[in-house]
PDB file of C-alpha atoms in Angstrom:
ATOM      1  CA  MET A   1     -22.565  30.249   4.708  1.00 44.00           C
ATOM      2  CA  LEU A   2     -21.200  30.717   8.242  1.00 45.00           C
ATOM      3  CA  ASN A   3     -22.265  29.028  11.511  1.00 46.00           C
ATOM      4  CA  LYS A   4     -22.160  29.951  14.502  1.00 38.00           C
ATOM      5  CA  PHE A   5       2.612  29.027  32.012  1.00 30.00           C
ATOM      6  CA  SER A   6       6.989  30.048  34.538  1.00 31.00           C
ATOM      7  CA  PHE A   7       9.454  31.750  32.364  1.00 31.00           C
ATOM      8  CA  VAL A   8      12.526  29.964  30.990  1.00 34.00           C
ATOM      9  CA  LEU A   9      14.779  31.094  28.183  1.00 35.00           C
ATOM     10  CA  PHE A  10      14.883  27.862  26.266  1.00 35.00           C
ATOM     11  CA  LEU A  11      12.450  25.028  25.822  1.00 38.00           C
ATOM     12  CA  CYS A  12      13.286  21.783  24.070  1.00 36.00           C
ATOM     13  CA  LEU A  13      10.448  19.277  24.204  1.00 37.00           C
ATOM     14  CA  SER A  14       9.732  16.214  22.117  1.00 35.00           C
ATOM     15  CA  PHE A  15       6.188  14.904  21.629  1.00 35.00           C
ATOM     16  CA  SER A  16       6.566  11.598  19.802  1.00 33.00           C
ATOM     17  CA  LEU A  17       2.941  11.428  18.727  1.00 33.00           C
ATOM     18  CA  LEU A  18       2.904  14.961  17.409  1.00 40.00           C
ATOM     19  CA  LYS A  19       6.315  15.485  15.866  1.00 45.00           C
ATOM     20  CA  GLY A  20       6.511  15.913  12.148  1.00 45.00           C
ATOM     21  CA  GLN A  21       8.759  17.407   9.531  1.00 50.00           C
ATOM     22  CA  ILE A  22       7.754  20.717   7.997  1.00 53.00           C
ATOM     23  CA  THR A  23       8.340  20.488   4.265  1.00 55.00           C
ATOM     24  CA  GLY A  24       5.578  22.614   2.831  1.00 79.00           C
ATOM     25  CA  CYS A  25       5.386  26.056   4.382  1.00 92.00           C
ATOM     26  CA  GLY A  26       4.006  28.639   1.998  1.00 89.00           C
ATOM     27  CA  THR A  27       4.955  31.773   3.964  1.00 91.00           C
ATOM     28  CA  VAL A  28       6.530  34.364   1.686  1.00 86.00           C
ATOM     29  CA  VAL A  29       9.091  37.000   2.676  1.00 88.00           C
ATOM     30  CA  PRO A  30       7.811  40.418   1.503  1.00 83.00           C
ATOM     31  CA  ALA A  31      10.044  42.349  -0.885  1.00 82.00           C
ATOM     32  CA  ASN A  32      10.217  45.289   1.564  1.00 82.00           C
ATOM     33  CA  SER A  33      11.318  43.197   4.554  1.00 83.00           C
ATOM     34  CA  MET A  34      14.760  44.768   4.887  1.00 81.00           C
ATOM     35  CA  GLN A  35      13.334  48.232   5.510  1.00 81.00           C
ATOM     36  CA  TYR A  36      11.735  46.894   8.692  1.00 81.00           C
ATOM     37  CA  GLU A  37      14.741  44.787   9.642  1.00 85.00           C
ATOM     38  CA  LYS A  38      17.142  47.736   9.848  1.00 77.00           C
ATOM     39  CA  ALA A  39      15.584  48.768  13.157  1.00 75.00           C
ATOM     40  CA  PHE A  40      15.705  45.214  14.469  1.00 77.00           C
ATOM     41  CA  ILE A  41      19.320  44.704  13.426  1.00 74.00           C
ATOM     42  CA  ALA A  42      20.287  47.931  15.236  1.00 67.00           C
ATOM     43  CA  LYS A  43      18.403  46.877  18.373  1.00 67.00           C
ATOM     44  CA  ASN A  44      20.061  45.016  21.227  1.00 58.00           C
ATOM     45  CA  TYR A  45      17.288  42.461  21.086  1.00 58.00           C
ATOM     46  CA  GLN A  46      19.141  40.122  23.470  1.00 56.00           C
ATOM     47  CA  ALA A  47      18.030  42.461  26.260  1.00 54.00           C
ATOM     48  CA  LEU A  48      14.382  42.079  25.380  1.00 57.00           C
ATOM     49  CA  THR A  49      13.709  38.700  26.951  1.00 62.00           C
ATOM     50  CA  SER A  50      10.660  39.085  29.148  1.00 73.00           C
ATOM     51  CA  CYS A  51       7.327  37.609  30.089  1.00 87.00           C
ATOM     52  CA  LEU A  52       4.519  38.918  27.903  1.00 92.00           C
ATOM     53  CA  ASN A  53       1.667  37.708  30.119  1.00 93.00           C
ATOM     54  CA  LYS A  54      -0.568  37.674  27.080  1.00 95.00           C
ATOM     55  CA  THR A  55      -3.308  35.327  25.905  1.00 97.00           C
ATOM     56  CA  ILE A  56      -4.305  35.587  22.258  1.00 97.00           C
ATOM     57  CA  SER A  57      -7.721  34.461  21.047  1.00 97.00           C
ATOM     58  CA  ILE A  58      -8.053  32.270  17.971  1.00 98.00           C
ATOM     59  CA  HIS A  59     -11.025  32.246  15.658  1.00 98.00           C
ATOM     60  CA  PHE A  60     -10.946  28.841  13.955  1.00 98.00           C
ATOM     61  CA  ILE A  61     -12.827  28.535  10.675  1.00 98.00           C
ATOM     62  CA  ILE A  62     -13.430  25.024   9.372  1.00 98.00           C
ATOM     63  CA  VAL A  63     -14.198  24.686   5.674  1.00 98.00           C
ATOM     64  CA  THR A  64     -16.265  21.614   4.819  1.00 98.00           C
ATOM     65  CA  ASP A  65     -16.079  19.413   1.756  1.00 97.00           C
ATOM     66  CA  SER A  66     -18.797  19.091  -0.882  1.00 96.00           C
ATOM     67  CA  LEU A  67     -20.769  16.742   1.402  1.00 97.00           C
ATOM     68  CA  ASN A  68     -20.556  19.202   4.328  1.00 97.00           C
ATOM     69  CA  ASN A  69     -18.064  17.008   6.201  1.00 97.00           C
ATOM     70  CA  PRO A  70     -15.728  19.080   8.400  1.00 97.00           C
ATOM     71  CA  GLY A  71     -12.782  16.690   8.081  1.00 96.00           C
ATOM     72  CA  ILE A  72     -11.480  17.514  11.559  1.00 96.00           C
ATOM     73  CA  THR A  73     -12.728  17.020  15.121  1.00 96.00           C
ATOM     74  CA  LEU A  74     -13.052  19.591  17.864  1.00 95.00           C
ATOM     75  CA  SER A  75     -10.781  17.454  20.066  1.00 95.00           C
ATOM     76  CA  ALA A  76      -8.052  17.622  17.391  1.00 95.00           C
ATOM     77  CA  ILE A  77      -8.264  21.418  17.408  1.00 96.00           C
ATOM     78  CA  GLN A  78      -8.155  21.496  21.205  1.00 95.00           C
ATOM     79  CA  LEU A  79      -5.081  19.243  21.256  1.00 95.00           C
ATOM     80  CA  ALA A  80      -3.354  21.407  18.651  1.00 96.00           C
ATOM     81  CA  VAL A  81      -3.882  24.523  20.801  1.00 96.00           C
ATOM     82  CA  GLN A  82      -2.555  22.731  23.887  1.00 95.00           C
ATOM     83  CA  TYR A  83       0.543  21.673  21.946  1.00 94.00           C
ATOM     84  CA  LEU A  84       0.995  25.188  20.588  1.00 96.00           C
ATOM     85  CA  ASN A  85       0.913  26.594  24.112  1.00 96.00           C
ATOM     86  CA  THR A  86       3.819  24.395  25.253  1.00 95.00           C
ATOM     87  CA  TRP A  87       6.087  26.160  22.791  1.00 95.00           C
ATOM     88  CA  TYR A  88       5.102  29.707  23.708  1.00 96.00           C
ATOM     89  CA  ALA A  89       4.979  29.226  27.477  1.00 95.00           C
ATOM     90  CA  PRO A  90       8.643  30.348  27.911  1.00 94.00           C
ATOM     91  CA  ILE A  91       7.633  33.912  26.995  1.00 94.00           C
ATOM     92  CA  CYS A  92       4.302  33.714  28.821  1.00 94.00           C
ATOM     93  CA  LEU A  93       2.364  33.810  25.572  1.00 96.00           C
ATOM     94  CA  SER A  94      -0.630  31.524  25.271  1.00 97.00           C
ATOM     95  CA  PHE A  95      -3.514  30.918  22.904  1.00 98.00           C
ATOM     96  CA  GLN A  96      -7.143  30.114  23.499  1.00 97.00           C
ATOM     97  CA  THR A  97      -9.986  29.126  21.236  1.00 97.00           C
ATOM     98  CA  CYS A  98     -12.440  31.996  21.075  1.00 96.00           C
ATOM     99  CA  THR A  99     -14.834  30.734  18.416  1.00 97.00           C
ATOM    100  CA  ILE A 100     -15.048  27.841  15.979  1.00 97.00           C
ATOM    101  CA  ASP A 101     -17.125  28.552  12.895  1.00 98.00           C
ATOM    102  CA  THR A 102     -17.936  26.436   9.874  1.00 98.00           C
ATOM    103  CA  VAL A 103     -17.985  27.604   6.270  1.00 98.00           C
ATOM    104  CA  TYR A 104     -19.944  25.426   3.867  1.00 97.00           C
ATOM    105  CA  THR A 105     -18.663  27.065   0.686  1.00 96.00           C
ATOM    106  CA  TYR A 106     -16.562  24.054  -0.189  1.00 95.00           C
ATOM    107  CA  LYS A 107     -14.535  25.696  -2.959  1.00 97.00           C
ATOM    108  CA  TYR A 108     -12.347  27.064  -0.159  1.00 98.00           C
ATOM    109  CA  ASN A 109     -11.606  23.524   1.026  1.00 98.00           C
ATOM    110  CA  THR A 110      -9.094  23.326  -1.826  1.00 97.00           C
ATOM    111  CA  TRP A 111      -7.417  26.615  -1.020  1.00 97.00           C
ATOM    112  CA  SER A 112      -5.675  29.027  -3.350  1.00 97.00           C
ATOM    113  CA  LYS A 113      -3.961  32.008  -1.736  1.00 96.00           C
ATOM    114  CA  VAL A 114      -4.257  34.103  -4.891  1.00 96.00           C
ATOM    115  CA  ARG A 115      -7.937  33.296  -5.366  1.00 97.00           C
ATOM    116  CA  ASP A 116      -9.186  33.078  -1.795  1.00 97.00           C
ATOM    117  CA  ASP A 117      -7.205  35.251   0.659  1.00 96.00           C
ATOM    118  CA  ALA A 118      -8.862  38.604   0.069  1.00 96.00           C
ATOM    119  CA  GLU A 119     -12.364  37.291  -0.570  1.00 97.00           C
ATOM    120  CA  PHE A 120     -12.407  34.950   2.424  1.00 98.00           C
ATOM    121  CA  THR A 121     -10.937  37.580   4.722  1.00 97.00           C
ATOM    122  CA  ALA A 122     -13.647  40.063   3.788  1.00 96.00           C
ATOM    123  CA  LEU A 123     -16.424  37.529   4.301  1.00 97.00           C
ATOM    124  CA  TYR A 124     -15.419  35.561   7.384  1.00 97.00           C
ATOM    125  CA  CYS A 125     -12.437  36.944   9.320  1.00 97.00           C
ATOM    126  CA  LYS A 126     -12.753  38.825  12.604  1.00 97.00           C
ATOM    127  CA  GLU A 127     -10.826  41.975  13.437  1.00 96.00           C
ATOM    128  CA  ASN A 128      -7.946  42.118  15.964  1.00 96.00           C
ATOM    129  CA  ILE A 129      -8.044  38.370  16.454  1.00 95.00           C
ATOM    130  CA  LEU A 130      -6.052  35.487  14.995  1.00 97.00           C
ATOM    131  CA  ASN A 131      -8.116  33.849  12.249  1.00 98.00           C
ATOM    132  CA  VAL A 132      -7.015  30.270  11.491  1.00 98.00           C
ATOM    133  CA  VAL A 133      -8.645  28.639   8.473  1.00 98.00           C
ATOM    134  CA  LEU A 134      -8.600  24.834   8.266  1.00 98.00           C
ATOM    135  CA  VAL A 135      -8.799  23.325   4.782  1.00 98.00           C
ATOM    136  CA  SER A 136      -8.164  19.953   3.166  1.00 97.00           C
ATOM    137  CA  SER A 137      -5.442  21.089   0.778  1.00 95.00           C
ATOM    138  CA  ILE A 138      -3.605  24.149  -0.483  1.00 96.00           C
ATOM    139  CA  THR A 139      -3.009  24.392  -4.211  1.00 94.00           C
ATOM    140  CA  ASN A 140      -1.439  27.841  -4.113  1.00 93.00           C
ATOM    141  CA  PRO A 141       1.287  28.093  -2.883  1.00 92.00           C
ATOM    142  CA  GLY A 142       1.730  24.630  -4.395  1.00 87.00           C
ATOM    143  CA  GLY A 143       2.721  21.888  -1.969  1.00 85.00           C
ATOM    144  CA  ALA A 144       2.119  24.028   1.115  1.00 92.00           C
ATOM    145  CA  ALA A 145       0.656  22.533   4.281  1.00 93.00           C
ATOM    146  CA  GLY A 146       0.148  26.016   5.678  1.00 95.00           C
ATOM    147  CA  TYR A 147       1.231  29.634   5.589  1.00 97.00           C
ATOM    148  CA  ALA A 148       1.069  32.828   7.613  1.00 97.00           C
ATOM    149  CA  PRO A 149       1.840  36.513   7.073  1.00 95.00           C
ATOM    150  CA  LEU A 150       5.380  37.367   8.155  1.00 96.00           C
ATOM    151  CA  GLY A 151       5.034  39.599  11.203  1.00 93.00           C
ATOM    152  CA  ASN A 152       8.239  41.593  10.856  1.00 92.00           C
ATOM    153  CA  GLY A 153       6.526  44.887  10.103  1.00 90.00           C
ATOM    154  CA  PRO A 154       3.280  46.808  10.490  1.00 87.00           C
ATOM    155  CA  SER A 155       0.173  45.107   9.155  1.00 84.00           C
ATOM    156  CA  SER A 156      -2.588  46.944   7.383  1.00 83.00           C
ATOM    157  CA  SER A 157      -5.552  48.237   9.359  1.00 85.00           C
ATOM    158  CA  PRO A 158      -8.177  47.040  10.028  1.00 91.00           C
ATOM    159  CA  HIS A 159      -6.347  43.923  11.210  1.00 94.00           C
ATOM    160  CA  HIS A 160      -7.899  40.734   9.836  1.00 95.00           C
ATOM    161  CA  ASP A 161      -4.922  38.394  10.252  1.00 95.00           C
ATOM    162  CA  LEU A 162      -5.284  35.084   8.428  1.00 97.00           C
ATOM    163  CA  ILE A 163      -3.327  31.841   8.841  1.00 98.00           C
ATOM    164  CA  VAL A 164      -4.196  28.895   6.616  1.00 98.00           C
ATOM    165  CA  LEU A 165      -3.464  25.312   7.725  1.00 97.00           C
ATOM    166  CA  SER A 166      -4.269  21.921   6.304  1.00 96.00           C
ATOM    167  CA  LYS A 167      -6.523  19.850   8.542  1.00 96.00           C
ATOM    168  CA  ALA A 168      -4.264  16.804   8.304  1.00 92.00           C
ATOM    169  CA  SER A 169      -1.201  18.744   9.455  1.00 89.00           C
ATOM    170  CA  ILE A 170      -2.476  20.935  12.276  1.00 89.00           C
ATOM    171  CA  GLY A 171      -1.919  18.277  14.933  1.00 76.00           C
ATOM    172  CA  SER A 172       0.711  16.113  13.291  1.00 68.00           C
ATOM    173  CA  GLY A 173       3.874  18.052  14.048  1.00 73.00           C
ATOM    174  CA  SER A 174       5.453  21.481  14.207  1.00 87.00           C
ATOM    175  CA  LEU A 175       3.315  23.107  11.510  1.00 92.00           C
ATOM    176  CA  PHE A 176       1.115  25.160  13.840  1.00 96.00           C
ATOM    177  CA  PRO A 177       3.954  26.537  16.052  1.00 96.00           C
ATOM    178  CA  HIS A 178       6.026  27.014  12.871  1.00 96.00           C
ATOM    179  CA  GLU A 179       3.403  29.221  11.237  1.00 97.00           C
ATOM    180  CA  ILE A 180       2.819  31.131  14.478  1.00 98.00           C
ATOM    181  CA  GLY A 181       6.579  31.702  14.513  1.00 98.00           C
ATOM    182  CA  HIS A 182       6.313  33.336  11.090  1.00 97.00           C
ATOM    183  CA  PHE A 183       3.354  35.365  12.310  1.00 97.00           C
ATOM    184  CA  PHE A 184       5.595  36.793  15.048  1.00 97.00           C
ATOM    185  CA  GLY A 185       8.434  37.597  12.670  1.00 95.00           C
ATOM    186  CA  LEU A 186      10.584  34.466  12.474  1.00 97.00           C
ATOM    187  CA  TYR A 187      12.220  33.487   9.195  1.00 97.00           C
ATOM    188  CA  HIS A 188      13.138  29.971   8.164  1.00 97.00           C
ATOM    189  CA  THR A 189      16.553  29.033   9.530  1.00 97.00           C
ATOM    190  CA  PHE A 190      17.659  28.531   5.916  1.00 96.00           C
ATOM    191  CA  GLU A 191      16.355  31.911   4.708  1.00 96.00           C
ATOM    192  CA  THR A 192      18.397  33.522   1.914  1.00 95.00           C
ATOM    193  CA  SER A 193      16.241  36.483   0.847  1.00 93.00           C
ATOM    194  CA  LEU A 194      18.218  38.796   3.168  1.00 92.00           C
ATOM    195  CA  GLY A 195      21.549  37.266   2.150  1.00 94.00           C
ATOM    196  CA  ILE A 196      23.283  33.913   2.658  1.00 97.00           C
ATOM    197  CA  GLU A 197      24.358  33.387   6.256  1.00 97.00           C
ATOM    198  CA  PHE A 198      27.946  32.182   6.633  1.00 98.00           C
ATOM    199  CA  VAL A 199      28.877  29.235   8.811  1.00 98.00           C
ATOM    200  CA  ASN A 200      31.568  31.336  10.533  1.00 97.00           C
ATOM    201  CA  GLU A 201      28.779  33.623  11.865  1.00 95.00           C
ATOM    202  CA  HIS A 202      30.436  36.818  10.606  1.00 96.00           C
ATOM    203  CA  ASN A 203      27.119  37.984   9.135  1.00 95.00           C
ATOM    204  CA  CYS A 204      24.705  36.076  11.375  1.00 94.00           C
ATOM    205  CA  SER A 205      22.881  39.231  12.526  1.00 91.00           C
ATOM    206  CA  THR A 206      22.438  40.721   9.050  1.00 92.00           C
ATOM    207  CA  ALA A 207      21.746  37.686   6.813  1.00 94.00           C
ATOM    208  CA  GLY A 208      19.842  34.413   6.916  1.00 95.00           C
ATOM    209  CA  ASP A 209      17.269  34.575   9.700  1.00 96.00           C
ATOM    210  CA  LEU A 210      19.151  37.480  11.411  1.00 94.00           C
ATOM    211  CA  LEU A 211      19.717  35.397  14.557  1.00 94.00           C
ATOM    212  CA  CYS A 212      23.121  34.237  15.778  1.00 93.00           C
ATOM    213  CA  ASP A 213      22.047  31.316  17.946  1.00 94.00           C
ATOM    214  CA  THR A 214      20.530  29.513  14.945  1.00 96.00           C
ATOM    215  CA  PRO A 215      23.539  28.295  12.933  1.00 97.00           C
ATOM    216  CA  ALA A 216      23.571  28.637   9.158  1.00 97.00           C
ATOM    217  CA  ASP A 217      21.172  26.133   7.621  1.00 96.00           C
ATOM    218  CA  ILE A 218      20.215  24.859   4.191  1.00 94.00           C
ATOM    219  CA  ASN A 219      17.192  23.345   2.536  1.00 90.00           C
ATOM    220  CA  PRO A 220      16.761  20.556   1.664  1.00 83.00           C
ATOM    221  CA  ALA A 221      18.565  19.263   4.736  1.00 80.00           C
ATOM    222  CA  PRO A 222      20.231  15.819   4.402  1.00 83.00           C
ATOM    223  CA  VAL A 223      19.440  14.380   7.826  1.00 80.00           C
ATOM    224  CA  SER A 224      19.148  10.648   8.479  1.00 76.00           C
ATOM    225  CA  ASN A 225      16.285   8.996  10.358  1.00 76.00           C
ATOM    226  CA  ALA A 226      18.501   8.921  13.464  1.00 82.00           C
ATOM    227  CA  CYS A 227      18.656  12.726  13.428  1.00 87.00           C
ATOM    228  CA  VAL A 228      22.298  12.786  12.357  1.00 87.00           C
ATOM    229  CA  TRP A 229      23.592  15.429   9.958  1.00 89.00           C
ATOM    230  CA  THR A 230      24.934  13.595   6.919  1.00 87.00           C
ATOM    231  CA  GLY A 231      25.542  16.523   4.575  1.00 88.00           C
ATOM    232  CA  ASN A 232      28.835  17.717   3.133  1.00 92.00           C
ATOM    233  CA  ASN A 233      27.351  20.976   1.871  1.00 94.00           C
ATOM    234  CA  ARG A 234      29.537  24.074   2.032  1.00 96.00           C
ATOM    235  CA  ASP A 235      28.755  27.800   2.231  1.00 97.00           C
ATOM    236  CA  PRO A 236      30.272  30.444  -0.110  1.00 97.00           C
ATOM    237  CA  ASN A 237      33.402  30.494   2.111  1.00 97.00           C
ATOM    238  CA  ASN A 238      33.778  26.719   1.623  1.00 98.00           C
ATOM    239  CA  ASP A 239      32.919  26.009   5.269  1.00 98.00           C
ATOM    240  CA  LEU A 240      30.840  22.932   6.021  1.00 96.00           C
ATOM    241  CA  TYR A 241      27.285  23.486   7.236  1.00 96.00           C
ATOM    242  CA  THR A 242      26.533  22.044  10.690  1.00 93.00           C
ATOM    243  CA  PRO A 243      23.033  23.355  11.440  1.00 94.00           C
ATOM    244  CA  MET A 244      20.961  22.974  14.560  1.00 93.00           C
ATOM    245  CA  LEU A 245      18.789  19.944  13.937  1.00 92.00           C
ATOM    246  CA  GLY A 246      15.107  20.036  14.777  1.00 91.00           C
ATOM    247  CA  ASN A 247      14.586  23.772  15.055  1.00 95.00           C
ATOM    248  CA  ILE A 248      10.889  24.498  14.593  1.00 95.00           C
ATOM    249  CA  MET A 249      11.657  27.045  11.864  1.00 96.00           C
ATOM    250  CA  SER A 250      13.672  24.519   9.842  1.00 93.00           C
ATOM    251  CA  TYR A 251      12.642  21.632   7.602  1.00 89.00           C
ATOM    252  CA  HIS A 252      14.537  18.902   9.459  1.00 84.00           C
ATOM    253  CA  ASN A 253      13.646  15.262   9.866  1.00 75.00           C
ATOM    254  CA  SER A 254      10.813  14.334  12.210  1.00 69.00           C
ATOM    255  CA  ALA A 255      13.164  12.212  14.358  1.00 78.00           C
ATOM    256  CA  CYS A 256      14.886  15.361  15.614  1.00 84.00           C
ATOM    257  CA  PRO A 257      13.710  16.809  18.969  1.00 87.00           C
ATOM    258  CA  LEU A 258      12.029  20.132  18.314  1.00 90.00           C
ATOM    259  CA  SER A 259      13.123  23.501  19.695  1.00 92.00           C
ATOM    260  CA  PHE A 260      13.032  27.269  19.561  1.00 95.00           C
ATOM    261  CA  THR A 261      16.140  29.231  20.625  1.00 94.00           C
ATOM    262  CA  THR A 262      16.519  32.163  23.001  1.00 92.00           C
ATOM    263  CA  ASP A 263      17.077  34.604  20.128  1.00 93.00           C
ATOM    264  CA  GLN A 264      13.989  33.302  18.359  1.00 95.00           C
ATOM    265  CA  TYR A 265      11.923  33.906  21.483  1.00 94.00           C
ATOM    266  CA  ASN A 266      13.424  37.391  21.792  1.00 92.00           C
ATOM    267  CA  ARG A 267      12.611  38.218  18.205  1.00 93.00           C
ATOM    268  CA  MET A 268       9.016  37.088  18.653  1.00 94.00           C
ATOM    269  CA  ILE A 269       8.747  39.325  21.714  1.00 93.00           C
ATOM    270  CA  TYR A 270      10.129  42.227  19.671  1.00 90.00           C
ATOM    271  CA  CYS A 271       7.697  41.635  16.823  1.00 93.00           C
ATOM    272  CA  TYR A 272       4.718  41.206  19.146  1.00 94.00           C
ATOM    273  CA  ILE A 273       5.476  44.474  20.975  1.00 91.00           C
ATOM    274  CA  HIS A 274       6.062  46.477  17.792  1.00 90.00           C
ATOM    275  CA  PHE A 275       3.704  44.919  15.252  1.00 94.00           C
ATOM    276  CA  ARG A 276       1.136  42.555  16.807  1.00 95.00           C
ATOM    277  CA  ASN A 277       0.114  44.230  20.061  1.00 94.00           C
ATOM    278  CA  TYR A 278      -3.405  44.928  18.768  1.00 95.00           C
ATOM    279  CA  LEU A 279      -4.391  41.275  19.201  1.00 95.00           C
ATOM    280  CA  TYR A 280      -6.805  40.377  21.969  1.00 92.00           C
TER     281      TYR A 280
END
């Protein structure tokens, strides 16, 4: 049942009350990703940096528990959107709440991607808008606090884009901007599905996350509470990893100041222009 900001290339902000380590992202890299990445790899994406001047509407859908309790406040959602906007301001991309609906079918409150994605999308998601479902827990993918479709290629039409987030995590750290990053084509900094990125950067544009200003990373990342890299892990060339600590697309410790890089912003611009420009 359903009821009814100036451009800079790099932003590095730290919100002590909102920082948090991402350890449970359930976003999956599609098997056909490389066919879309060939065009990106060939593109001089460093020349793409621009101001999108775009505001994207979000349709929030709160799933209640068995007693019809929402488990999240409207002020928490508003704060999460405000925080999200700080990270996308450098490319003049912002988000606004369009509608907030409530679903009282509480089976969805314990979410399973395999069981619920298609059914829920057909019943409750709006077209050409960003649908964000808020649930208490996600059992599939197991251990995930959220997930999003990877926006590195064309999405099926009609567009009913769905991001799933846990209510407890939406305002507690980088989860929301992290999943939006995936939605606009960003990989984890430790991604290996396209090949292992070498520390010496010789393959930084064709492996890992395909970006050369995000150094080779690993997961799990041995970072101390003081945000100091303590690992002695080595890549296949026997070079020591020295990753960028605190990148939003990594799984680093919550003590690390959060950041996106210039190349990450450029890639999101590229993916918005080519694959997500239907959003209003």
